[in-house]
Short mmCIF file of C-alpha atoms in Angstrom, two decimals:
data_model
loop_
_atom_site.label_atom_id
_atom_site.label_comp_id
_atom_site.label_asym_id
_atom_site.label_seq_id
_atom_site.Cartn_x
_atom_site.Cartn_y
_atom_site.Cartn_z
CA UNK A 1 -57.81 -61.62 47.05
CA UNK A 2 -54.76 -61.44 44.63
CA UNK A 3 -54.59 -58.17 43.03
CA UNK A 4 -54.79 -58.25 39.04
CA UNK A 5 -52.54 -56.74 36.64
CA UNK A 6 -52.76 -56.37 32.88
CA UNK A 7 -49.32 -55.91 31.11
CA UNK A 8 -49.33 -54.89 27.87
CA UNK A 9 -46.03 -56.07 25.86
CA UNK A 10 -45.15 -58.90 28.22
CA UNK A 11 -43.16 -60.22 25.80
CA UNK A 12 -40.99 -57.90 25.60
CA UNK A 13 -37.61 -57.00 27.95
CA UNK A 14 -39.45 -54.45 30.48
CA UNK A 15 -42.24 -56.52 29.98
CA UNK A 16 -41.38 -59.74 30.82
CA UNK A 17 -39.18 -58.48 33.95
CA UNK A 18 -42.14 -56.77 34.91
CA UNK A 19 -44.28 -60.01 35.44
CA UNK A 20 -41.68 -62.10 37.10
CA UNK A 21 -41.49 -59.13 39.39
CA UNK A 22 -45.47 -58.80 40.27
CA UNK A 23 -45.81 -62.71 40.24
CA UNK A 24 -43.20 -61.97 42.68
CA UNK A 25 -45.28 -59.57 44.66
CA UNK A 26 -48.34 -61.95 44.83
CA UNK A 27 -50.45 -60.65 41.91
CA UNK A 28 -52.38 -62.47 39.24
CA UNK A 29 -50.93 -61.19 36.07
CA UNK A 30 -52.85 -60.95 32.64
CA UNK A 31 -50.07 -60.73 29.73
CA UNK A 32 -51.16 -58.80 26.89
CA UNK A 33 -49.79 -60.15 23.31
CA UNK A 34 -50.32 -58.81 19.82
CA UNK A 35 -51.50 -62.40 18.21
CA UNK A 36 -49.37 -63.13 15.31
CA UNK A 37 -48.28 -66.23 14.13
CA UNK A 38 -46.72 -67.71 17.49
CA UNK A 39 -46.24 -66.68 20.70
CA UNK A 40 -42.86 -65.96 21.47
CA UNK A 41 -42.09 -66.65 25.04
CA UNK A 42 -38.74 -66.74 25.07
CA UNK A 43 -38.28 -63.58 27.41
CA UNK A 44 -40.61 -65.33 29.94
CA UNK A 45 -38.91 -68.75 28.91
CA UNK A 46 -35.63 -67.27 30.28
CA UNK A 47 -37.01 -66.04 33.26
CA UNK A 48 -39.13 -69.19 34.30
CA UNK A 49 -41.94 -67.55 34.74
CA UNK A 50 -44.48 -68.70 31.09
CA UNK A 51 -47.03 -71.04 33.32
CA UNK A 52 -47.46 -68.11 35.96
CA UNK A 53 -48.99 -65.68 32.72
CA UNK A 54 -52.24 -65.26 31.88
CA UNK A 55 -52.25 -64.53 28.21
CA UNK A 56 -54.81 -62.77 26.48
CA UNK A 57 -54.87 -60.96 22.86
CA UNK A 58 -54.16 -57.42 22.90
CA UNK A 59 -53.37 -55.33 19.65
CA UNK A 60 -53.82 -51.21 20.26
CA UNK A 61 -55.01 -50.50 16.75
CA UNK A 62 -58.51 -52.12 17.49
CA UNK A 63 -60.17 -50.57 20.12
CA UNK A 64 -63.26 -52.94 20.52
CA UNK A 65 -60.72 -55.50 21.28
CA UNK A 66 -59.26 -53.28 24.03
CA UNK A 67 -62.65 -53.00 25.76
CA UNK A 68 -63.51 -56.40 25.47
CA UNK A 69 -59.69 -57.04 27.18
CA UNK A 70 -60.49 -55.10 29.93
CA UNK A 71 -63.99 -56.11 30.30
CA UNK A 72 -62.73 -59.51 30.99
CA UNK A 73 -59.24 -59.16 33.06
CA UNK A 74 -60.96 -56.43 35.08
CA UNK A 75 -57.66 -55.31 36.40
CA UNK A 76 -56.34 -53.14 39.28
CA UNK A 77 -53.69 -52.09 37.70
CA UNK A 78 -52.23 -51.44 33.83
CA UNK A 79 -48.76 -51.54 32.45
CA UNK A 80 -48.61 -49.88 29.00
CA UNK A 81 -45.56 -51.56 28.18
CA UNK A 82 -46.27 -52.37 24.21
CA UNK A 83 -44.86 -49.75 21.35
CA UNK A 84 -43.06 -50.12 18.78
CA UNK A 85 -39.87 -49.11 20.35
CA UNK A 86 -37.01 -48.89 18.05
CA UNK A 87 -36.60 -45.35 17.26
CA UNK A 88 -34.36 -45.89 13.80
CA UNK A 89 -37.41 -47.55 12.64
CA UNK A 90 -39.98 -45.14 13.60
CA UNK A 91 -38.19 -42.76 10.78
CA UNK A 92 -39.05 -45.37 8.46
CA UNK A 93 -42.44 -45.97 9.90
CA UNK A 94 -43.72 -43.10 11.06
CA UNK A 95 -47.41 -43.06 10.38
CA UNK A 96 -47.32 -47.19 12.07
CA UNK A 97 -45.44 -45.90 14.74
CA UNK A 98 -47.79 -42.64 15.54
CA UNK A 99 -50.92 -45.15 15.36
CA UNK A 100 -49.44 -47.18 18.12
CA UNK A 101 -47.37 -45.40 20.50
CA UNK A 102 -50.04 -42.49 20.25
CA UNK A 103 -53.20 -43.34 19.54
CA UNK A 104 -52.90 -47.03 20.60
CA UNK A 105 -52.38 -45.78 24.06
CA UNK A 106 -55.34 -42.98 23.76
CA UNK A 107 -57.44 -45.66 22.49
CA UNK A 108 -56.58 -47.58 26.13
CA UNK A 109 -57.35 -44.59 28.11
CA UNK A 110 -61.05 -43.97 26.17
CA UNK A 111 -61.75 -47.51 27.32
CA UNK A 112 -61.27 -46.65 30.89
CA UNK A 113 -63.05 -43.91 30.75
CA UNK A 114 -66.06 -45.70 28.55
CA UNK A 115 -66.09 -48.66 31.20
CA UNK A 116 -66.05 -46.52 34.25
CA UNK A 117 -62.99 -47.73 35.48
CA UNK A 118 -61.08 -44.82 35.65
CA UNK A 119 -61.60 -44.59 39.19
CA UNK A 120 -60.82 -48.26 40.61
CA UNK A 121 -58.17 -49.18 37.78
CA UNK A 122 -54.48 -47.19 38.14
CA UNK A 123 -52.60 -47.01 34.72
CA UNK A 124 -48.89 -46.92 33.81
CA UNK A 125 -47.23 -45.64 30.71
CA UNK A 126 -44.18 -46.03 29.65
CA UNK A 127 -42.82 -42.59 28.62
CA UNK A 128 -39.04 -42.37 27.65
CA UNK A 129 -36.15 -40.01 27.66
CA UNK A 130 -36.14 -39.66 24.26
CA UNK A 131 -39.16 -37.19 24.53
CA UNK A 132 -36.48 -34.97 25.66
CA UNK A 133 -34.65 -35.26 22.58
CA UNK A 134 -32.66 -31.83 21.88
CA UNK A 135 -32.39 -31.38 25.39
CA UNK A 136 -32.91 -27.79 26.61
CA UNK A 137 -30.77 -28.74 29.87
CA UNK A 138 -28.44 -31.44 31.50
CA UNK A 139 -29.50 -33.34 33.46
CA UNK A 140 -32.94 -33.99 32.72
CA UNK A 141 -35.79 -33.77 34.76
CA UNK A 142 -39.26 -34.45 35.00
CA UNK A 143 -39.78 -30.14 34.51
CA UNK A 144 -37.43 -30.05 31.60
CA UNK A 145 -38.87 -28.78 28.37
CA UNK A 146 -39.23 -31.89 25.73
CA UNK A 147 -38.08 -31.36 22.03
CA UNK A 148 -38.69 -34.96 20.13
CA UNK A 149 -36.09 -35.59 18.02
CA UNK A 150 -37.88 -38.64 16.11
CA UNK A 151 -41.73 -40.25 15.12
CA UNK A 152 -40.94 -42.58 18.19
CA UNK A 153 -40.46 -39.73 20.47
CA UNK A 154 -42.98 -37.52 19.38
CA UNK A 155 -45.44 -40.09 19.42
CA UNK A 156 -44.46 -41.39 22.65
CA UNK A 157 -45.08 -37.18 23.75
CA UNK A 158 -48.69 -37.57 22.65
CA UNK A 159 -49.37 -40.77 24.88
CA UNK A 160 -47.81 -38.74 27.81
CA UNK A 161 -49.58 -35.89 27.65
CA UNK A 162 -52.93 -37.86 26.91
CA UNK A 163 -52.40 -39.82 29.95
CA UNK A 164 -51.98 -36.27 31.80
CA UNK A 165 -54.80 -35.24 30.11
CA UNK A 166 -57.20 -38.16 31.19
CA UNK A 167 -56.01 -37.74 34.76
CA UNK A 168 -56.49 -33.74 34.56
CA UNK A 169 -59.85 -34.63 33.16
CA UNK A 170 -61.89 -37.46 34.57
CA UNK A 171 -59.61 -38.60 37.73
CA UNK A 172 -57.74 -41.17 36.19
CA UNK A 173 -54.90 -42.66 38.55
CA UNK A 174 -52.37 -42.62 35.55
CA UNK A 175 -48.70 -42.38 35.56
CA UNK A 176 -45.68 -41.35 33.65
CA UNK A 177 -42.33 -43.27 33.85
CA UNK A 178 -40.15 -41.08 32.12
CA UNK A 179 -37.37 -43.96 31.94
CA UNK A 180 -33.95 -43.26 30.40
CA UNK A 181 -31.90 -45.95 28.90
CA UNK A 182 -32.39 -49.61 30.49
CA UNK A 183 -30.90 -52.47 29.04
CA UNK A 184 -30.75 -56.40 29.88
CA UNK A 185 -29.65 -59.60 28.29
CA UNK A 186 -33.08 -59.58 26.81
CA UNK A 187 -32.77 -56.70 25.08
CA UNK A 188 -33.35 -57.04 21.29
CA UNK A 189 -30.29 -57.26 18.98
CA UNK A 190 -31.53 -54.69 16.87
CA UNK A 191 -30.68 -51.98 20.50
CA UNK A 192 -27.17 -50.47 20.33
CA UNK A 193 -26.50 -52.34 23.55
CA UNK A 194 -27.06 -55.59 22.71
CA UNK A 195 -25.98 -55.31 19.22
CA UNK A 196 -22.71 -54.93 20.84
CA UNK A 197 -22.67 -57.49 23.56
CA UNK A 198 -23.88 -59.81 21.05
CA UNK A 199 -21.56 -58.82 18.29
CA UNK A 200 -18.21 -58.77 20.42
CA UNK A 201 -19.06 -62.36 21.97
CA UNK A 202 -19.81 -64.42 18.82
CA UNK A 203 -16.38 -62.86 17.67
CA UNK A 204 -14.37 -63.34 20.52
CA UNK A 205 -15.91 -66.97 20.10
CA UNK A 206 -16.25 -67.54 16.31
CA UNK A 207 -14.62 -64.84 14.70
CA UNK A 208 -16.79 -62.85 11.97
CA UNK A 209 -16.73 -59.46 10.31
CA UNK A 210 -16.37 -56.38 12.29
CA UNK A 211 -19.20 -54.66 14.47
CA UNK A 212 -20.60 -51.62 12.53
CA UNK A 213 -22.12 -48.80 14.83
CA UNK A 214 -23.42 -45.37 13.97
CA UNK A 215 -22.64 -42.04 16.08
CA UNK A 216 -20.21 -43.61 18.82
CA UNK A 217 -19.81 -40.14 20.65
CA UNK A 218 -23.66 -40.63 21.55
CA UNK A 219 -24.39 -40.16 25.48
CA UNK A 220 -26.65 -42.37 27.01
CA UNK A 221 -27.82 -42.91 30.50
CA UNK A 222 -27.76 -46.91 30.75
CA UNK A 223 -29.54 -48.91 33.73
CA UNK A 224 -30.60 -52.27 33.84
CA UNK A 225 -34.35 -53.01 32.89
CA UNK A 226 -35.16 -55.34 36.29
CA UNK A 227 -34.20 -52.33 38.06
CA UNK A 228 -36.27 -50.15 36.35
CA UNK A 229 -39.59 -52.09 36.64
CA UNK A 230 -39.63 -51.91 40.47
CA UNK A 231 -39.80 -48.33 39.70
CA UNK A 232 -43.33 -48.29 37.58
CA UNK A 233 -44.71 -50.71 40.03
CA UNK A 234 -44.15 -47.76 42.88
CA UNK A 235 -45.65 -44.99 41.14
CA UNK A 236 -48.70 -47.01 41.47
CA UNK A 237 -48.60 -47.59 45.18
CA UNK A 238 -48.42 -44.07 45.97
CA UNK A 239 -51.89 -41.96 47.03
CA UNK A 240 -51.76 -39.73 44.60
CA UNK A 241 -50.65 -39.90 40.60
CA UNK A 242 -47.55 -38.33 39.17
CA UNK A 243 -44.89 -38.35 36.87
CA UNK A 244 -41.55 -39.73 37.47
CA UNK A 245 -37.82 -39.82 35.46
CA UNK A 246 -35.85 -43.37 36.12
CA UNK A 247 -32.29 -42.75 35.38
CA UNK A 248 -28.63 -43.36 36.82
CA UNK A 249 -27.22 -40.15 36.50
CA UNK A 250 -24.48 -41.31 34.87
CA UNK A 251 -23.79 -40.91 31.05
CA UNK A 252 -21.22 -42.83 28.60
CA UNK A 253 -20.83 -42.69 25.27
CA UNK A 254 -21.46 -45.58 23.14
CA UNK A 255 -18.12 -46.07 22.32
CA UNK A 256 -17.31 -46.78 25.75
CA UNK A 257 -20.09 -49.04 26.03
CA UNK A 258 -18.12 -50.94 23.52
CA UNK A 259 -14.69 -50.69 25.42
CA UNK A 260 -16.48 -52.12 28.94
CA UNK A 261 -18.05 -55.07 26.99
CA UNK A 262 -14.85 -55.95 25.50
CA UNK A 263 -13.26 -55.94 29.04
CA UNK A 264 -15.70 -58.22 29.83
CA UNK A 265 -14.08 -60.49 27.08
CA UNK A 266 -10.20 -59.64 28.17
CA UNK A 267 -10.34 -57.34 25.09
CA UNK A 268 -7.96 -54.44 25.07
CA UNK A 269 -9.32 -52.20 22.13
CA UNK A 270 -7.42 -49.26 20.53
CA UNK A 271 -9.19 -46.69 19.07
CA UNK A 272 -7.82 -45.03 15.76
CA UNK A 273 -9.67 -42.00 13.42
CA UNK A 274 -12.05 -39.94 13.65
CA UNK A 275 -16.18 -39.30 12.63
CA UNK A 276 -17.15 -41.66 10.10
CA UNK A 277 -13.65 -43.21 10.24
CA UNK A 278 -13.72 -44.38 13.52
CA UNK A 279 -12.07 -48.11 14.03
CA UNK A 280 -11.32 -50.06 17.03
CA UNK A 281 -8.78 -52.45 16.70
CA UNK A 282 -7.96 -55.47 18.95
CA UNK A 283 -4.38 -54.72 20.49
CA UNK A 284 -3.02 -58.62 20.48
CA UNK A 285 -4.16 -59.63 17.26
CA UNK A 286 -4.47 -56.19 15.05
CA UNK A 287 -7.88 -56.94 13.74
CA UNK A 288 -10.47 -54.13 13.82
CA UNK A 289 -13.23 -54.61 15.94
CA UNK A 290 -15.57 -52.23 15.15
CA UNK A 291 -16.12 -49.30 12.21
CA UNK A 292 -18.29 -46.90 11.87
CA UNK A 293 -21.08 -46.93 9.36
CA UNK A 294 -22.96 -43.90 8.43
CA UNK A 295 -26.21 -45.72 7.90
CA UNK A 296 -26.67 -46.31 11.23
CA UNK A 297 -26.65 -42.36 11.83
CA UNK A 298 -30.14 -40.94 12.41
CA UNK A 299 -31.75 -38.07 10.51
CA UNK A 300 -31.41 -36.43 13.85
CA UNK A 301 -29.79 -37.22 16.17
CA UNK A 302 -29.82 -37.13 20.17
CA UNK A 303 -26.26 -36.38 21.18
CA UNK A 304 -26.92 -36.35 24.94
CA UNK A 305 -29.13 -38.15 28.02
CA UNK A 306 -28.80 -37.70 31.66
CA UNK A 307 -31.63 -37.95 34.20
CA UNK A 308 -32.38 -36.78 37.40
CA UNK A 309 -34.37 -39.25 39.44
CA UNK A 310 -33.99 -37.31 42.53
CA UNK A 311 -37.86 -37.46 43.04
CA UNK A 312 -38.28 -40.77 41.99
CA UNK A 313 -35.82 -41.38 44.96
CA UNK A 314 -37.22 -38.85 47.76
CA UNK A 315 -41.28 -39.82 46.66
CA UNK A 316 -40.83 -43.48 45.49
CA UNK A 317 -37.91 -44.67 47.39
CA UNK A 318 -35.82 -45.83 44.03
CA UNK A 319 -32.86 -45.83 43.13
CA UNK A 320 -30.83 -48.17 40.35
CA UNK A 321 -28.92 -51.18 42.16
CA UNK A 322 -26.67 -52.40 39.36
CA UNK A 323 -23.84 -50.50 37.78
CA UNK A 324 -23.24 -50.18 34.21
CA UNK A 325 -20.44 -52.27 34.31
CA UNK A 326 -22.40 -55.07 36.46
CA UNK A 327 -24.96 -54.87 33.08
CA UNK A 328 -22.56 -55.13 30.74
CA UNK A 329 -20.62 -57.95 31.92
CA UNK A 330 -24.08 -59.69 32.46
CA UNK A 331 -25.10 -59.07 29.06
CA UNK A 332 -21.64 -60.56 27.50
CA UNK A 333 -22.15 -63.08 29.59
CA UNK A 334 -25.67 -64.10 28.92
CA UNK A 335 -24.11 -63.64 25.12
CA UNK A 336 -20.91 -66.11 25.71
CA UNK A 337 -23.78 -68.97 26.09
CA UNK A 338 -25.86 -68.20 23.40
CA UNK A 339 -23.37 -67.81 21.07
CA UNK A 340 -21.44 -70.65 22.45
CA UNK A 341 -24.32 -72.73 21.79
CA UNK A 342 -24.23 -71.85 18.08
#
């Protein structure tokens, strides 16, 4: 019999890599959607993978509706995959943001426990590295103090330690993937990453204004979502339940994100100024390139990320296959056809 899996947020990046990658493995997967006016696909659309999803409507404010989801999929294992994940909008949507990255996954843990299934139903959530926030140490690891540095990541604390909790408690198999920075050609545009890959190809291919970024000294630890995904499916194959960082172990900023990308484009970029003054201009044909823009700085902001996976590596057997510069030349070029299509 197929094992069943219940992914909440397939339609989103980690989401939709996620199911091609347990389809792969020989489950039967139930993707979880918040109904809204259509169903975008297009995640699953680009992976070829729509017909092989089960969909059923999922939304974590209503908790009767969770129940009644679970009741039906009955599944052996959950992804908790669906937030609302863009942390510069969590500052302007805090209280939204609390209810479903918090309590939204709480309210999926009470149903578990409710329907009895905590002990034949393993659960997943998706922590981040943005928990971490004000880091109290470099690199980061799965014992490193967390200081949230945003609604997002403070919320996203509060699902954590709930699903700790819950597993402390009543014997819930439940995980944490504390996952740094991933990134795919599926990423959304508003994400740093694929602002930028985005950006830089529609101009090397139809011109345009500059790209405007925030804080480009910001380090990130960047991997590539399909990667990443393997990773959560382990945690749940092992005997016992733990928490686990993904990362690289590598760190750029964000303005060399923006110098590899235009490599991939045969871009030479010089960078001129300082702070908010910041402009990188395109050496052949002296047009700037990018600027900064203060608006895009945070209230507070999170000048550094690097994880440790050592653990995930010695307990799971992970570790990232694809280099930064393998993602971003993937991304621009996943960008060069969309745009070129334009």
């Amino acid at each position: 019999m197929k094992k069943k899996a219940l992914i909440t947020g397939v339609t989103g990046q980690d989401g939709a890599y996620l199911a091609r990658f347990l389809l792969d493995q020989g489950y039967q997967v139930f993707g979880a959607y918040r109904r809204s006016a259509t169903l975008d696909t297009s995640r699953l659309d680009y992976l070829g993978i729509t017909d092989d999803v089960e969909f059923v409507a999922f939304d974590l404010l209503e908790f009767s509706n969770i129940v009644r989801t679970l009741e039906q999929c009955k599944p052996d294992e959950i992804y908790n995959l669906a937030a609302q994940s863009f942390v510069a909008l969590s500052f302007e949507q805090p209280l939204y943001t609390s209810d479903v990255d918090g309590q939204g996954v709480l309210r999926i843990l009470e149903a578990i426990r409710l329907l009895g299934m905590e002990k034949s139903t393993k659960f997943y959530q998706a922590s981040t590295s943005e928990m971490f926030g004000k880091v109290k140490e470099t690199p980061q690891t799965e014992d490193t103090p967390f200081h949230p540095r945003s609604p997002y990541g403070v919320a996203k604390l509060f699902a954590h330690w709930a699903n700790i909790n819950y597993r402390e408690s009543y014997g819930l198999f439940g995980c944490n993937g504390i996952l740094f920075n991933h990134e795919s050609p599926l990423r959304g545009l508003e994400f740093v990453t694929r602002k930028i890959t985005h950006k830089l190809a529609h101009m090397a291919t139809h011109g345009g204004e500059p790209l405007e970024l925030g804080n480009m000294e910001a380090k990130r630890d960047w991997g590539f979502a399909g990667d990443y995904v393997k990773g959560m499916w382990l945690m749940l194959q092992q005997d016992n339940p733990d928490d686990y960082v993904l990362a690289t172990g590598q760190t750029y900023t964000v303005k060399e994100f923006v110098n590899l990308s235009a490599a991939a484009l045969d871009i030479q970029l010089d960078w001129v100024g300082e702070g908010v003054n910041t402009q990188a201009i395109n050496r052949k044909s002296g047009e700037v390139v990018v600027k900064v823009n203060p608006e895009f700085y945070r209230p507070s902001e999170v000048d550094l990320l690097l994880g440790d996976s050592s653990k995930a590596k010695s307990q799971l057997g992970w570790e990232p296959e694809t280099t930064l510069s393998e993602l971003v030349t993937m991304m621009v070029e996943a960008d060069l056809k969309r745009v070129s299509k334009i």
